[in-house]
Amino acid sequence: VNDRAVFERILRVNFVAPLTGTLAVVPGMVSRRLGYVLNVSSDSVRSPIAGASAYIASKGALSGFTESAALELKPKGVHLHVLYPGFLYTAMGKEAIKAGLKPPPRIAVRTPAQVSALVLKRLGGQRIEINAAPITLFTPILKSFTPGLYRRMMTPRAMPVPGP
């Protein structure tokens, strides 16, 4: 949490780059009154874990931007969506497990094929959020109504923080 350069790099990759891409394509979509943008967030925005604050902050910023811009652009025929993909055993996911992150429950794990099929089905639909693992929607509810239980459940789910 104390390395500003790491935060800035992660924010550039996970927020500024998709923001820049979105802003680059939206004017043409608005002029055609048709377009689709999908920005990929993370379910960890809803259930933050220790050791990943820069990543979660960057994905949270992307979610907030996408959801707000979607409301602004929908009347102009442009559909923005934010994808919450669940946990995928990508290179990043495998590294996190290897580094000591407790594996997520199987009900939250998705394959790239499952996520792709869902995106193709929902792109251009009414919902801004595309939730590949709906079980993750219960975490904010748990956090709101039983904060103590939420903390006990989430505390062991921490990314190992690299030493100095």
Coordinates of N, CA, C and O in Angstrom, one line a residue:
V1 N 0.8 -1.2 0.0 CA 0.0 0.0 0.0 C 0.9 1.3 0.0 O 0.4 2.3 -0.2
N2 N 2.2 1.1 0.2 CA 3.0 2.3 0.4 C 3.8 2.6 -0.9 O 4.7 3.5 -0.8
D3 N 3.6 2.0 -2.0 CA 4.4 2.3 -3.2 C 3.6 3.0 -4.3 O 2.9 2.4 -5.0
R4 N 3.7 4.3 -4.3 CA 2.9 5.1 -5.2 C 3.2 4.7 -6.7 O 2.2 4.7 -7.5
A5 N 4.4 4.4 -7.0 CA 4.7 4.0 -8.4 C 3.9 2.8 -8.8 O 3.5 2.7 -10.0
V6 N 3.8 1.8 -7.9 CA 3.0 0.6 -8.2 C 1.6 1.0 -8.5 O 1.0 0.5 -9.4
F7 N 1.0 1.8 -7.6 CA -0.4 2.2 -7.8 C -0.6 2.9 -9.1 O -1.5 2.6 -9.8
E8 N 0.3 3.8 -9.4 CA 0.2 4.6 -10.7 C 0.3 3.6 -11.9 O -0.5 3.8 -12.9
R9 N 1.2 2.7 -11.9 CA 1.3 1.7 -13.0 C 0.1 0.9 -13.2 O -0.5 0.7 -14.2
I10 N -0.4 0.4 -12.0 CA -1.6 -0.5 -12.1 C -2.9 0.4 -12.5 O -3.7 -0.1 -13.3
L11 N -3.0 1.6 -12.0 CA -4.1 2.5 -12.5 C -4.0 2.8 -14.0 O -5.0 2.8 -14.6
R12 N -2.8 3.0 -14.5 CA -2.6 3.3 -15.9 C -3.1 2.1 -16.7 O -3.8 2.2 -17.8
V13 N -2.7 0.9 -16.3 CA -3.1 -0.3 -17.1 C -4.5 -0.7 -17.0 O -5.2 -0.9 -18.0
N14 N -5.1 -0.7 -15.7 CA -6.4 -1.2 -15.5 C -7.5 -0.1 -15.6 O -8.7 -0.5 -15.7
F15 N -7.2 1.2 -15.5 CA -8.2 2.2 -15.6 C -7.9 3.2 -16.7 O -8.8 3.3 -17.6
V16 N -6.8 3.8 -16.8 CA -6.5 4.8 -17.8 C -6.5 4.2 -19.2 O -7.1 4.8 -20.1
A17 N -6.0 3.1 -19.4 CA -6.0 2.5 -20.8 C -7.4 2.2 -21.3 O -7.7 2.6 -22.4
P18 N -8.2 1.5 -20.5 CA -9.6 1.3 -21.0 C -10.4 2.6 -21.1 O -11.3 2.7 -22.0
L19 N -10.1 3.5 -20.2 CA -10.8 4.8 -20.3 C -10.4 5.5 -21.6 O -11.3 6.0 -22.3
T20 N -9.2 5.5 -21.9 CA -8.7 6.1 -23.2 C -9.3 5.4 -24.4 O -9.7 6.1 -25.3
G21 N -9.3 4.1 -24.4 CA -9.9 3.3 -25.5 C -11.4 3.7 -25.6 O -11.9 3.9 -26.7
T22 N -12.1 3.7 -24.5 CA -13.6 4.0 -24.5 C -13.8 5.4 -25.1 O -14.6 5.6 -26.0
L23 N -13.0 6.4 -24.6 CA -13.2 7.8 -25.0 C -12.8 7.9 -26.5 O -13.4 8.8 -27.2
A24 N -11.9 7.1 -27.0 CA -11.5 7.2 -28.4 C -12.6 6.7 -29.4 O -12.8 7.2 -30.4
V25 N -13.4 5.6 -28.9 CA -14.4 5.1 -29.8 C -15.8 5.6 -29.7 O -16.6 5.5 -30.6
V26 N -16.1 6.2 -28.5 CA -17.5 6.7 -28.3 C -17.9 7.7 -29.3 O -19.1 7.7 -29.7
P27 N -17.1 8.7 -29.6 CA -17.7 9.8 -30.5 C -18.2 9.2 -31.9 O -19.3 9.6 -32.3
G28 N -17.5 8.2 -32.4 CA -18.0 7.6 -33.7 C -19.3 6.8 -33.4 O -20.2 6.8 -34.3
M29 N -19.3 6.2 -32.3 CA -20.5 5.4 -32.0 C -21.7 6.3 -31.8 O -22.8 6.0 -32.2
V30 N -21.5 7.5 -31.1 CA -22.6 8.4 -30.9 C -23.1 9.0 -32.3 O -24.3 9.1 -32.5
S31 N -22.1 9.3 -33.2 CA -22.5 9.8 -34.5 C -23.3 8.8 -35.3 O -24.2 9.1 -36.0
R32 N -23.0 7.5 -35.1 CA -23.8 6.4 -35.8 C -25.0 6.0 -35.0 O -25.8 5.2 -35.5
R33 N -25.1 6.5 -33.7 CA -26.2 6.1 -32.8 C -26.2 4.6 -32.6 O -27.2 4.0 -32.4
L34 N -25.0 4.0 -32.6 CA -24.9 2.5 -32.3 C -23.5 2.2 -31.9 O -22.5 2.7 -32.5
G35 N -23.4 1.4 -30.9 CA -22.0 1.0 -30.5 C -22.1 0.2 -29.2 O -23.0 0.3 -28.4
Y36 N -21.0 -0.6 -29.0 CA -20.9 -1.4 -27.8 C -19.5 -1.4 -27.2 O -18.6 -1.5 -28.0
V37 N -19.4 -1.2 -25.9 CA -18.1 -1.2 -25.3 C -18.3 -2.1 -24.1 O -19.2 -2.0 -23.3
L38 N -17.3 -3.0 -23.9 CA -17.2 -3.9 -22.7 C -15.9 -3.6 -22.0 O -14.8 -3.8 -22.5
N39 N -16.1 -3.2 -20.8 CA -14.9 -3.0 -19.9 C -14.9 -4.1 -18.8 O -16.0 -4.4 -18.3
V40 N -13.7 -4.7 -18.6 CA -13.6 -5.8 -17.7 C -13.2 -5.3 -16.3 O -12.1 -4.8 -16.2
S41 N -14.0 -5.5 -15.3 CA -13.7 -5.2 -14.0 C -13.3 -6.4 -13.2 O -12.7 -7.3 -13.8
S42 N -13.6 -6.5 -11.9 CA -13.2 -7.6 -11.1 C -14.3 -7.8 -10.0 O -14.7 -6.8 -9.4
D43 N -14.6 -9.0 -9.7 CA -15.5 -9.3 -8.6 C -14.9 -8.8 -7.3 O -15.6 -8.6 -6.3
S44 N -13.5 -8.7 -7.2 CA -12.9 -8.2 -6.0 C -13.2 -6.8 -5.6 O -13.0 -6.3 -4.5
V45 N -13.8 -6.0 -6.6 CA -14.3 -4.7 -6.3 C -15.5 -4.8 -5.2 O -15.6 -4.0 -4.3
R46 N -16.2 -5.9 -5.3 CA -17.4 -6.1 -4.4 C -16.9 -6.7 -3.1 O -17.6 -6.6 -2.1
S47 N -15.8 -7.5 -3.1 CA -15.3 -8.2 -1.9 C -13.8 -8.0 -1.9 O -13.1 -9.0 -2.2
P48 N -13.4 -6.9 -1.5 CA -11.9 -6.6 -1.5 C -11.2 -7.5 -0.6 O -11.7 -7.9 0.5
I49 N -9.9 -7.8 -0.9 CA -9.1 -8.6 -0.1 C -7.8 -7.8 0.2 O -7.4 -6.9 -0.6
A50 N -7.1 -8.2 1.2 CA -5.9 -7.5 1.6 C -4.8 -7.9 0.6 O -4.8 -8.9 0.0
G51 N -3.9 -6.9 0.4 CA -2.8 -7.2 -0.5 C -3.0 -6.8 -2.0 O -2.2 -7.1 -2.8
A52 N -4.2 -6.3 -2.3 CA -4.5 -6.1 -3.7 C -5.2 -4.7 -3.8 O -6.0 -4.5 -4.7
S53 N -4.8 -3.8 -3.0 CA -5.5 -2.5 -3.0 C -5.4 -1.7 -4.3 O -6.3 -1.0 -4.7
A54 N -4.2 -1.7 -4.9 CA -4.0 -1.0 -6.1 C -4.9 -1.6 -7.2 O -5.6 -0.9 -8.0
Y55 N -4.9 -2.9 -7.3 CA -5.7 -3.6 -8.4 C -7.2 -3.3 -8.2 O -7.9 -2.9 -9.1
I56 N -7.6 -3.4 -6.9 CA -9.0 -3.3 -6.6 C -9.5 -1.8 -6.8 O -10.5 -1.5 -7.4
A57 N -8.6 -0.9 -6.5 CA -8.9 0.5 -6.7 C -9.0 0.8 -8.2 O -9.9 1.5 -8.6
S58 N -8.1 0.3 -9.0 CA -8.2 0.5 -10.4 C -9.4 -0.1 -11.1 O -10.1 0.5 -11.9
K59 N -9.8 -1.3 -10.7 CA -11.0 -1.9 -11.2 C -12.3 -1.2 -10.7 O -13.2 -1.1 -11.4
G60 N -12.2 -0.7 -9.5 CA -13.4 0.0 -9.0 C -13.6 1.3 -9.7 O -14.7 1.7 -10.0
A61 N -12.5 2.0 -10.1 CA -12.6 3.2 -10.9 C -13.2 2.9 -12.2 O -14.0 3.6 -12.7
L62 N -12.7 1.8 -12.8 CA -13.3 1.4 -14.1 C -14.7 1.1 -14.1 O -15.5 1.5 -14.9
S63 N -15.2 0.4 -13.0 CA -16.6 0.1 -12.9 C -17.4 1.3 -12.7 O -18.4 1.5 -13.4
G64 N -17.0 2.2 -11.9 CA -17.7 3.5 -11.7 C -17.8 4.3 -12.9 O -18.9 4.8 -13.3
F65 N -16.7 4.4 -13.6 CA -16.7 5.2 -14.9 C -17.7 4.5 -15.9 O -18.5 5.2 -16.5
T66 N -17.6 3.2 -16.1 CA -18.4 2.5 -17.1 C -19.8 2.6 -16.8 O -20.7 2.9 -17.7
E67 N -20.2 2.4 -15.5 CA -21.6 2.4 -15.2 C -22.2 3.9 -15.4 O -23.3 4.0 -15.9
S68 N -21.5 4.9 -15.0 CA -21.9 6.2 -15.1 C -22.0 6.6 -16.6 O -23.0 7.2 -17.0
A69 N -21.0 6.3 -17.4 CA -21.0 6.7 -18.8 C -22.1 5.9 -19.5 O -22.7 6.4 -20.5
A70 N -22.4 4.7 -19.1 CA -23.4 3.9 -19.7 C -24.8 4.6 -19.6 O -25.6 4.7 -20.6
L71 N -25.0 5.2 -18.4 CA -26.3 5.9 -18.2 C -26.3 7.2 -19.1 O -27.4 7.5 -19.6
E72 N -25.2 7.8 -19.3 CA -25.2 9.0 -20.2 C -25.3 8.7 -21.6 O -26.0 9.4 -22.4
L73 N -24.8 7.6 -22.1 CA -24.7 7.2 -23.5 C -25.9 6.4 -24.0 O -26.1 6.3 -25.2
K74 N -26.6 5.7 -23.1 CA -27.7 4.9 -23.6 C -28.7 5.6 -24.5 O -29.1 5.1 -25.5
P75 N -29.1 6.8 -24.1 CA -30.1 7.5 -25.0 C -29.5 7.8 -26.3 O -30.2 8.2 -27.3
K76 N -28.2 7.7 -26.5 CA -27.5 8.0 -27.8 C -27.3 6.8 -28.6 O -26.6 6.8 -29.6
G77 N -27.8 5.6 -28.1 CA -27.6 4.4 -28.9 C -26.4 3.6 -28.6 O -26.1 2.6 -29.2
V78 N -25.6 4.1 -27.6 CA -24.3 3.4 -27.3 C -24.5 2.6 -26.0 O -25.0 3.2 -25.0
H79 N -24.1 1.4 -26.0 CA -24.2 0.5 -24.9 C -22.8 0.2 -24.3 O -22.0 -0.3 -24.9
L80 N -22.7 0.7 -23.0 CA -21.5 0.3 -22.3 C -21.8 -0.7 -21.2 O -22.9 -0.6 -20.6
H81 N -21.0 -1.7 -21.1 CA -21.2 -2.7 -20.1 C -19.9 -2.9 -19.3 O -18.8 -2.7 -19.8
V82 N -20.1 -3.3 -18.1 CA -18.9 -3.7 -17.2 C -19.1 -5.2 -16.9 O -20.1 -5.6 -16.4
L83 N -18.0 -5.9 -17.1 CA -18.0 -7.4 -16.9 C -17.4 -7.7 -15.6 O -16.3 -7.2 -15.3
Y84 N -18.1 -8.5 -14.8 CA -17.6 -9.0 -13.6 C -17.4 -10.5 -13.8 O -18.4 -11.3 -13.8
P85 N -16.2 -11.0 -14.2 CA -16.1 -12.3 -14.7 C -16.1 -13.5 -13.8 O -16.0 -14.6 -14.2
G86 N -16.1 -13.3 -12.5 CA -15.9 -14.4 -11.6 C -14.4 -14.7 -11.5 O -13.6 -13.9 -12.0
F87 N -14.0 -15.8 -11.0 CA -12.6 -16.1 -10.9 C -12.3 -17.1 -12.1 O -13.0 -18.0 -12.3
L88 N -11.3 -16.7 -12.8 CA -10.8 -17.5 -13.9 C -9.4 -18.0 -13.6 O -8.6 -17.2 -13.1
Y89 N -9.1 -19.2 -14.0 CA -7.7 -19.7 -13.8 C -6.8 -19.2 -14.9 O -6.3 -20.0 -15.7
T90 N -6.7 -17.9 -15.0 CA -5.8 -17.3 -16.0 C -4.4 -17.3 -15.4 O -4.2 -17.7 -14.3
A91 N -3.4 -16.7 -16.1 CA -2.1 -16.7 -15.6 C -2.1 -15.9 -14.3 O -1.4 -16.3 -13.3
M92 N -2.8 -14.8 -14.3 CA -2.8 -13.9 -13.0 C -3.5 -14.7 -11.9 O -3.0 -14.7 -10.8
G93 N -4.6 -15.4 -12.2 CA -5.3 -16.1 -11.2 C -4.5 -17.3 -10.6 O -4.4 -17.5 -9.4
K94 N -3.8 -18.0 -11.5 CA -2.9 -19.1 -11.1 C -1.7 -18.5 -10.2 O -1.4 -19.2 -9.2
E95 N -1.2 -17.4 -10.6 CA -0.1 -16.8 -9.8 C -0.6 -16.4 -8.4 O 0.2 -16.6 -7.5
A96 N -1.8 -15.9 -8.3 CA -2.3 -15.5 -7.0 C -2.5 -16.7 -6.1 O -2.1 -16.7 -5.0
I97 N -3.0 -17.8 -6.7 CA -3.1 -19.0 -5.9 C -1.7 -19.6 -5.5 O -1.5 -19.9 -4.3
K98 N -0.8 -19.5 -6.4 CA 0.5 -20.0 -6.2 C 1.2 -19.2 -5.1 O 2.0 -19.7 -4.2
A99 N 0.9 -17.9 -5.1 CA 1.5 -16.9 -4.1 C 0.8 -17.1 -2.7 O 1.2 -16.4 -1.7
G100 N -0.3 -17.8 -2.6 CA -0.9 -18.0 -1.3 C -2.3 -17.6 -1.2 O -2.9 -17.7 -0.1
L101 N -3.0 -17.1 -2.2 CA -4.4 -16.7 -2.1 C -5.2 -18.0 -2.0 O -5.0 -19.0 -2.7
K102 N -6.1 -18.0 -1.1 CA -7.0 -19.1 -0.9 C -7.9 -19.2 -2.1 O -8.5 -18.2 -2.6
P103 N -8.0 -20.4 -2.7 CA -8.8 -20.6 -3.9 C -10.3 -20.2 -3.6 O -10.8 -20.4 -2.5
P104 N -10.9 -19.6 -4.6 CA -12.3 -19.2 -4.4 C -13.2 -20.4 -4.4 O -12.8 -21.5 -4.9
P105 N -14.4 -20.3 -3.9 CA -15.4 -21.4 -3.9 C -15.7 -21.7 -5.4 O -15.7 -20.9 -6.3
R106 N -15.9 -23.0 -5.7 CA -16.1 -23.5 -7.0 C -17.2 -22.8 -7.7 O -17.2 -22.6 -8.9
I107 N -18.2 -22.4 -6.9 CA -19.4 -21.7 -7.5 C -19.1 -20.3 -8.1 O -19.8 -19.8 -8.9
A108 N -17.9 -19.8 -7.7 CA -17.5 -18.5 -8.3 C -16.5 -18.6 -9.4 O -16.1 -17.6 -10.0
V109 N -16.1 -19.8 -9.7 CA -15.1 -20.0 -10.8 C -15.7 -20.2 -12.1 O -16.8 -20.9 -12.3
R110 N -15.2 -19.5 -13.1 CA -15.7 -19.6 -14.5 C -14.6 -19.9 -15.4 O -13.4 -19.7 -15.2
T111 N -14.9 -20.5 -16.6 CA -14.0 -20.7 -17.7 C -14.1 -19.6 -18.7 O -15.1 -18.9 -18.8
P112 N -13.0 -19.3 -19.4 CA -13.1 -18.3 -20.5 C -14.3 -18.6 -21.4 O -14.9 -17.6 -21.9
A113 N -14.5 -19.8 -21.8 CA -15.6 -20.1 -22.7 C -17.0 -19.7 -22.1 O -17.9 -19.2 -22.7
Q114 N -17.2 -20.0 -20.8 CA -18.4 -19.6 -20.1 C -18.6 -18.1 -20.1 O -19.7 -17.6 -20.4
V115 N -17.5 -17.4 -19.8 CA -17.6 -15.9 -19.8 C -17.9 -15.3 -21.2 O -18.7 -14.5 -21.4
S116 N -17.2 -15.9 -22.2 CA -17.4 -15.4 -23.5 C -18.8 -15.6 -24.0 O -19.4 -14.7 -24.6
A117 N -19.4 -16.8 -23.7 CA -20.7 -17.1 -24.1 C -21.7 -16.1 -23.5 O -22.7 -15.6 -24.1
L118 N -21.5 -15.8 -22.2 CA -22.4 -14.9 -21.5 C -22.3 -13.5 -22.1 O -23.3 -12.8 -22.2
V119 N -21.0 -13.0 -22.4 CA -20.9 -11.7 -22.9 C -21.6 -11.6 -24.3 O -22.3 -10.6 -24.5
L120 N -21.4 -12.6 -25.1 CA -22.1 -12.6 -26.4 C -23.6 -12.5 -26.3 O -24.3 -11.9 -27.0
K121 N -24.1 -13.2 -25.2 CA -25.6 -13.2 -25.0 C -26.1 -11.8 -24.5 O -27.2 -11.4 -24.8
R122 N -25.3 -11.2 -23.6 CA -25.8 -10.0 -22.9 C -25.3 -8.6 -23.5 O -25.9 -7.6 -23.2
L123 N -24.3 -8.7 -24.4 CA -23.8 -7.4 -25.0 C -25.0 -6.7 -25.8 O -25.6 -7.3 -26.6
G124 N -25.2 -5.5 -25.4 CA -26.2 -4.7 -26.1 C -27.6 -4.8 -25.3 O -28.5 -4.1 -25.7
G125 N -27.6 -5.6 -24.3 CA -28.8 -5.7 -23.5 C -29.1 -4.5 -22.6 O -28.3 -3.6 -22.5
Q126 N -30.1 -4.6 -21.8 CA -30.5 -3.5 -20.9 C -29.6 -3.4 -19.7 O -29.4 -2.3 -19.2
R127 N -29.0 -4.5 -19.2 CA -28.2 -4.4 -18.0 C -26.8 -3.9 -18.3 O -26.2 -4.3 -19.3
I128 N -26.4 -3.0 -17.5 CA -25.0 -2.5 -17.6 C -24.0 -3.5 -17.1 O -23.0 -3.8 -17.8
E129 N -24.3 -4.1 -16.0 CA -23.4 -5.1 -15.4 C -23.7 -6.5 -16.1 O -24.8 -6.9 -16.3
I130 N -22.6 -7.1 -16.4 CA -22.6 -8.5 -16.8 C -21.9 -9.3 -15.8 O -20.7 -9.2 -15.6
N131 N -22.7 -10.1 -15.0 CA -22.1 -10.9 -13.9 C -22.0 -12.4 -14.2 O -23.0 -13.0 -14.4
A132 N -20.8 -12.8 -14.4 CA -20.6 -14.2 -14.8 C -20.8 -15.2 -13.7 O -21.1 -16.3 -13.9
A133 N -20.5 -14.7 -12.4 CA -20.7 -15.6 -11.3 C -21.6 -14.8 -10.3 O -21.2 -14.2 -9.4
P134 N -22.9 -15.0 -10.5 CA -23.9 -14.2 -9.7 C -23.8 -14.4 -8.2 O -24.2 -13.5 -7.4
I135 N -23.2 -15.5 -7.8 CA -23.0 -15.7 -6.3 C -22.2 -14.6 -5.7 O -22.4 -14.2 -4.5
T136 N -21.3 -13.9 -6.5 CA -20.5 -12.8 -5.9 C -21.3 -11.6 -5.6 O -20.9 -10.7 -4.9
L137 N -22.6 -11.5 -6.1 CA -23.4 -10.4 -5.7 C -23.9 -10.4 -4.3 O -24.3 -9.4 -3.7
F138 N -23.7 -11.6 -3.6 CA -24.2 -11.7 -2.2 C -23.2 -11.1 -1.3 O -23.5 -10.8 -0.1
T139 N -21.9 -11.0 -1.7 CA -20.9 -10.4 -0.8 C -21.2 -9.1 -0.2 O -21.2 -8.8 1.0
P140 N -21.6 -8.1 -1.1 CA -22.0 -6.8 -0.5 C -23.2 -6.9 0.4 O -23.3 -6.1 1.4
I141 N -24.1 -7.8 0.1 CA -25.3 -7.9 1.0 C -24.8 -8.5 2.4 O -25.2 -7.9 3.4
L142 N -24.0 -9.5 2.4 CA -23.4 -10.0 3.6 C -22.6 -8.9 4.4 O -22.8 -8.8 5.6
K143 N -21.9 -8.1 3.6 CA -21.1 -7.1 4.2 C -22.0 -6.0 4.9 O -21.7 -5.5 6.0
S144 N -23.1 -5.7 4.3 CA -24.1 -4.8 4.8 C -24.8 -5.2 6.1 O -25.0 -4.5 7.0
F145 N -25.2 -6.5 6.0 CA -26.1 -7.0 7.1 C -25.4 -7.7 8.2 O -25.9 -7.8 9.3
T146 N -24.2 -8.3 7.9 CA -23.5 -9.0 8.9 C -22.0 -8.7 8.7 O -21.2 -9.6 8.3
P147 N -21.6 -7.5 9.1 CA -20.2 -7.1 8.8 C -19.2 -8.0 9.6 O -18.1 -8.2 9.0
G148 N -19.5 -8.4 10.8 CA -18.5 -9.3 11.5 C -18.3 -10.6 10.8 O -17.1 -11.0 10.6
L149 N -19.3 -11.2 10.3 CA -19.2 -12.5 9.6 C -18.4 -12.2 8.3 O -17.6 -13.0 7.9
Y150 N -18.8 -11.1 7.6 CA -18.1 -10.8 6.4 C -16.5 -10.7 6.6 O -15.7 -11.2 5.9
R151 N -16.2 -9.9 7.7 CA -14.7 -9.7 8.0 C -14.1 -11.1 8.2 O -12.9 -11.3 7.8
R152 N -14.7 -11.9 9.0 CA -14.1 -13.3 9.3 C -14.0 -14.1 8.1 O -13.0 -14.8 7.9
M153 N -14.9 -14.0 7.2 CA -14.8 -14.8 5.9 C -13.7 -14.2 5.0 O -13.1 -15.0 4.3
M154 N -13.6 -12.9 4.9 CA -12.7 -12.3 4.0 C -11.2 -12.2 4.5 O -10.3 -12.2 3.7
T155 N -11.0 -12.2 5.8 CA -9.7 -12.0 6.3 C -8.7 -13.1 5.8 O -7.6 -12.7 5.3
P156 N -9.1 -14.3 5.7 CA -8.1 -15.3 5.2 C -7.9 -15.2 3.7 O -6.9 -15.7 3.2
R157 N -8.8 -14.5 3.0 CA -8.6 -14.4 1.6 C -7.7 -13.1 1.3 O -8.2 -12.1 0.8
A158 N -6.5 -13.2 1.6 CA -5.6 -12.1 1.4 C -4.5 -12.5 0.4 O -4.0 -13.6 0.5
M159 N -4.1 -11.6 -0.4 CA -2.9 -11.8 -1.3 C -1.7 -11.6 -0.4 O -1.6 -10.7 0.4
P160 N -0.7 -12.5 -0.5 CA 0.5 -12.3 0.2 C 1.2 -10.9 -0.3 O 1.3 -10.7 -1.5
V161 N 1.5 -10.1 0.7 CA 2.1 -8.8 0.3 C 3.6 -9.0 0.3 O 4.2 -9.5 1.2
P162 N 4.2 -8.7 -0.9 CA 5.7 -8.8 -1.0 C 6.4 -8.0 0.0 O 6.0 -6.9 0.4
G163 N 7.5 -8.5 0.5 CA 8.3 -7.8 1.5 C 9.1 -6.7 0.8 O 9.1 -6.5 -0.4
P164 N 9.8 -5.9 1.7 CA 10.5 -4.7 1.1 C 11.7 -5.1 0.2 O 12.2 -6.1 0.2

